[in-house]
Short mmCIF file of C-alpha atoms in Angstrom, two decimals:
data_model
loop_
_atom_site.label_atom_id
_atom_site.label_comp_id
_atom_site.label_asym_id
_atom_site.label_seq_id
_atom_site.Cartn_x
_atom_site.Cartn_y
_atom_site.Cartn_z
CA MET A 1148 -113.75 -29.95 24.29
CA ASN A 1149 -110.00 -30.13 24.43
CA GLU A 1150 -108.86 -26.89 22.70
CA ILE A 1151 -105.86 -28.45 21.93
CA GLU A 1152 -105.53 -31.91 20.24
CA THR A 1153 -102.80 -34.23 21.20
CA LEU A 1154 -101.75 -36.00 17.56
CA GLU A 1155 -98.64 -38.23 18.91
CA THR A 1156 -97.20 -38.81 22.25
CA ARG A 1157 -93.52 -39.75 22.89
CA LEU A 1158 -92.24 -41.36 26.03
CA VAL A 1159 -88.64 -39.02 26.22
CA TYR A 1160 -87.59 -40.11 29.84
CA LYS A 1161 -88.72 -42.44 33.00
CA ASN A 1162 -87.80 -43.01 36.20
CA ARG A 1163 -89.52 -43.65 39.64
CA TRP A 1164 -90.72 -40.40 40.70
CA MET A 1165 -91.10 -38.93 37.19
CA SER A 1166 -91.67 -39.32 33.14
CA VAL A 1167 -91.20 -36.54 30.36
CA ARG A 1168 -92.91 -36.85 27.31
CA GLU A 1169 -93.38 -34.78 24.24
CA ASP A 1170 -96.26 -34.13 22.68
CA GLN A 1171 -97.33 -33.36 19.29
CA ILE A 1172 -100.36 -31.38 18.93
CA ARG A 1173 -103.00 -29.57 16.62
CA ARG A 1174 -104.34 -26.09 18.01
CA GLN A 1175 -107.94 -24.56 17.09
CA ASP A 1176 -106.58 -23.17 14.33
CA GLY A 1177 -105.30 -25.92 13.07
CA SER A 1178 -101.49 -25.32 13.19
CA VAL A 1179 -99.28 -28.09 14.73
CA GLY A 1180 -96.64 -27.78 17.69
CA THR A 1181 -94.78 -29.88 20.21
CA TYR A 1182 -95.67 -30.03 23.91
CA GLY A 1183 -92.77 -30.94 26.16
CA VAL A 1184 -94.69 -32.14 29.47
CA VAL A 1185 -93.24 -33.57 33.05
CA GLU A 1186 -95.46 -36.10 34.66
CA LYS A 1187 -94.84 -36.28 38.70
CA LYS A 1188 -97.62 -37.22 40.96
CA ASP A 1189 -99.08 -35.27 43.17
CA PHE A 1190 -97.85 -34.14 46.42
CA ALA A 1191 -98.80 -32.93 50.05
CA VAL A 1192 -97.78 -29.80 52.00
CA ILE A 1193 -98.53 -29.31 55.84
CA ALA A 1194 -98.45 -26.36 57.57
CA ALA A 1195 -98.43 -27.74 61.37
CA VAL A 1196 -99.41 -24.93 63.79
CA GLN A 1197 -99.09 -24.86 67.47
CA ASP A 1198 -99.44 -22.45 69.74
CA GLY A 1199 -98.56 -19.71 67.03
CA ARG A 1200 -95.93 -21.52 65.79
CA LEU A 1201 -94.88 -23.04 62.98
CA VAL A 1202 -92.79 -26.19 62.32
CA LEU A 1203 -90.49 -25.79 59.12
CA VAL A 1204 -87.65 -28.27 57.50
CA GLU A 1205 -84.53 -27.54 55.94
CA GLN A 1206 -83.10 -29.91 53.52
CA TYR A 1207 -80.90 -29.68 50.63
CA ARG A 1208 -82.12 -29.24 47.29
CA TYR A 1209 -80.00 -30.87 44.50
CA PRO A 1210 -80.80 -29.20 41.50
CA VAL A 1211 -80.55 -26.28 42.82
CA ARG A 1212 -77.29 -26.61 45.07
CA GLY A 1213 -78.48 -25.37 48.28
CA ARG A 1214 -80.60 -25.81 51.70
CA PHE A 1215 -83.69 -24.34 51.99
CA TRP A 1216 -86.22 -23.92 54.80
CA GLU A 1217 -89.94 -25.12 53.32
CA LEU A 1218 -93.28 -26.63 54.93
CA PRO A 1219 -92.94 -30.69 55.23
CA GLN A 1220 -94.12 -32.16 52.05
CA GLY A 1221 -93.75 -35.23 50.29
CA THR A 1222 -95.25 -37.88 48.10
CA TRP A 1223 -95.91 -41.78 47.97
CA ASP A 1224 -93.59 -44.05 45.78
CA SER A 1225 -96.40 -46.06 44.91
CA GLU A 1226 -99.59 -45.16 42.89
CA GLN A 1227 -101.94 -44.57 46.53
CA ASP A 1228 -104.06 -41.23 45.84
CA HIS A 1229 -104.94 -40.57 49.87
CA SER A 1230 -103.62 -37.39 50.45
CA ASP A 1231 -105.14 -37.49 53.82
CA GLU A 1232 -102.79 -40.24 54.77
CA LEU A 1233 -99.79 -38.88 52.83
CA ALA A 1234 -100.22 -36.01 54.69
CA MET A 1235 -100.49 -37.56 58.02
CA ALA A 1236 -96.84 -40.03 57.09
CA GLU A 1237 -94.85 -36.96 55.50
CA LEU A 1238 -95.59 -35.21 58.53
CA ARG A 1239 -94.42 -37.46 60.42
CA GLU A 1240 -91.68 -38.87 58.43
CA GLU A 1241 -89.84 -35.45 58.40
CA THR A 1242 -90.78 -34.24 61.87
CA GLY A 1243 -91.99 -36.48 64.45
CA LEU A 1244 -95.47 -34.70 64.51
CA VAL A 1245 -98.65 -36.73 64.89
CA ALA A 1246 -101.71 -34.23 64.09
CA ARG A 1247 -104.96 -35.27 65.93
CA SER A 1248 -106.56 -32.63 63.50
CA MET A 1249 -105.53 -32.49 59.79
CA VAL A 1250 -107.72 -30.04 57.82
CA GLN A 1251 -107.22 -30.30 53.87
CA VAL A 1252 -107.20 -26.60 52.61
CA GLY A 1253 -107.09 -26.48 48.70
CA HIS A 1254 -105.47 -27.99 46.00
CA LEU A 1255 -103.08 -25.78 43.29
CA TYR A 1256 -100.80 -26.91 40.83
CA LEU A 1257 -97.17 -26.53 41.06
CA ALA A 1258 -96.30 -25.52 37.19
CA TYR A 1259 -99.09 -25.84 35.08
CA GLY A 1260 -97.47 -24.24 31.66
CA PHE A 1261 -95.29 -27.99 31.26
CA CYS A 1262 -96.04 -30.28 34.60
CA THR A 1263 -98.70 -32.30 35.67
CA GLN A 1264 -97.95 -32.26 39.04
CA GLY A 1265 -100.13 -30.60 41.53
CA TYR A 1266 -100.41 -30.49 45.45
CA THR A 1267 -102.88 -30.48 48.71
CA ILE A 1268 -102.39 -28.10 50.94
CA PHE A 1269 -103.44 -29.23 55.11
CA LEU A 1270 -103.35 -27.45 58.27
CA ALA A 1271 -102.35 -29.62 61.06
CA THR A 1272 -103.10 -28.73 64.62
CA ASP A 1273 -103.10 -30.80 67.83
CA LEU A 1274 -99.92 -31.90 67.46
CA GLU A 1275 -97.88 -34.76 69.40
CA GLN A 1276 -94.24 -35.07 69.22
CA ARG A 1277 -92.64 -38.60 68.28
CA GLU A 1278 -89.37 -39.56 66.66
CA PRO A 1279 -88.81 -38.50 62.54
CA GLN A 1280 -88.65 -41.48 60.46
CA LEU A 1281 -85.92 -39.52 57.73
CA GLU A 1282 -85.63 -41.97 54.04
CA PRO A 1283 -82.44 -42.06 52.80
CA GLU A 1284 -83.00 -39.25 50.22
CA GLU A 1285 -83.75 -37.04 53.17
CA GLN A 1286 -80.44 -37.14 54.75
CA GLY A 1287 -79.57 -33.87 56.53
CA LEU A 1288 -83.23 -32.86 56.97
CA VAL A 1289 -83.66 -30.93 59.97
CA SER A 1290 -87.07 -29.07 61.47
CA SER A 1291 -87.57 -26.23 63.69
CA TRP A 1292 -90.41 -24.46 65.14
CA PHE A 1293 -90.80 -20.81 63.99
CA ASP A 1294 -93.30 -17.76 65.12
CA LEU A 1295 -95.98 -17.24 62.34
CA SER A 1296 -94.30 -13.65 62.51
CA ALA A 1297 -90.91 -14.98 62.13
CA VAL A 1298 -92.31 -17.40 58.99
CA GLU A 1299 -93.80 -14.40 57.23
CA GLN A 1300 -91.05 -12.24 57.88
CA MET A 1301 -88.83 -15.48 55.89
CA ILE A 1302 -91.12 -14.99 53.05
CA ARG A 1303 -90.96 -11.49 52.64
CA ASN A 1304 -86.66 -11.05 53.19
CA GLY A 1305 -86.25 -14.48 50.90
CA THR A 1306 -85.15 -17.00 52.92
CA ILE A 1307 -88.42 -19.12 52.11
CA VAL A 1308 -88.08 -19.19 48.29
CA ASP A 1309 -90.15 -22.57 47.80
CA ALA A 1310 -92.98 -21.46 45.96
CA SER A 1311 -95.49 -24.25 47.57
CA THR A 1312 -94.45 -22.64 50.81
CA VAL A 1313 -95.30 -19.71 49.93
CA ALA A 1314 -98.67 -20.44 48.11
CA ALA A 1315 -99.83 -22.87 50.69
CA MET A 1316 -99.19 -19.99 53.45
CA SER A 1317 -100.59 -17.36 51.36
CA LEU A 1318 -103.90 -19.75 50.98
CA ILE A 1319 -104.21 -20.91 54.65
CA LYS A 1320 -104.09 -16.87 55.53
CA ALA A 1321 -106.49 -15.87 52.79
CA LYS A 1322 -108.92 -18.17 54.20
CA GLY A 1323 -108.65 -17.21 57.78
CA LEU A 1324 -106.99 -20.27 59.08
CA LEU A 1325 -104.15 -18.42 60.43
#
């Protein structure tokens, strides 16, 4: 049983990456209200590890006007939902790395208080380097290898501020995979 009933839904905005809707709702006590919901496709986050090192990508993030280090991540433009294929494609696209082993670690939600988007975390190992295949939206993206201890320090000192990267690293470590 849903604890909140949707009375009416209105599409407010839509583009190829996201939509925003406004729902009129009724709570369990009968009171009514409004919920704004951002709908986005799920994405994959990939921790590619080899010889005690991890690859990160740095790119410009327009909404917050800055360049930041993070794990490779992305989503399909189409409605495909093959997380393992997506993880392999994003890793190859952004870093040029091809993983012979790709293990699904878990699934989390990005910000479920207002957004439907979740992400699946993968651990990629047994890596082979090829050429990156960047998309136009990824202009200026660079990748680099870091010792795992350096990545942990970057999280602690605030160099890495991407929530999905911090959460992915925490889950991978909590499961004893690093």
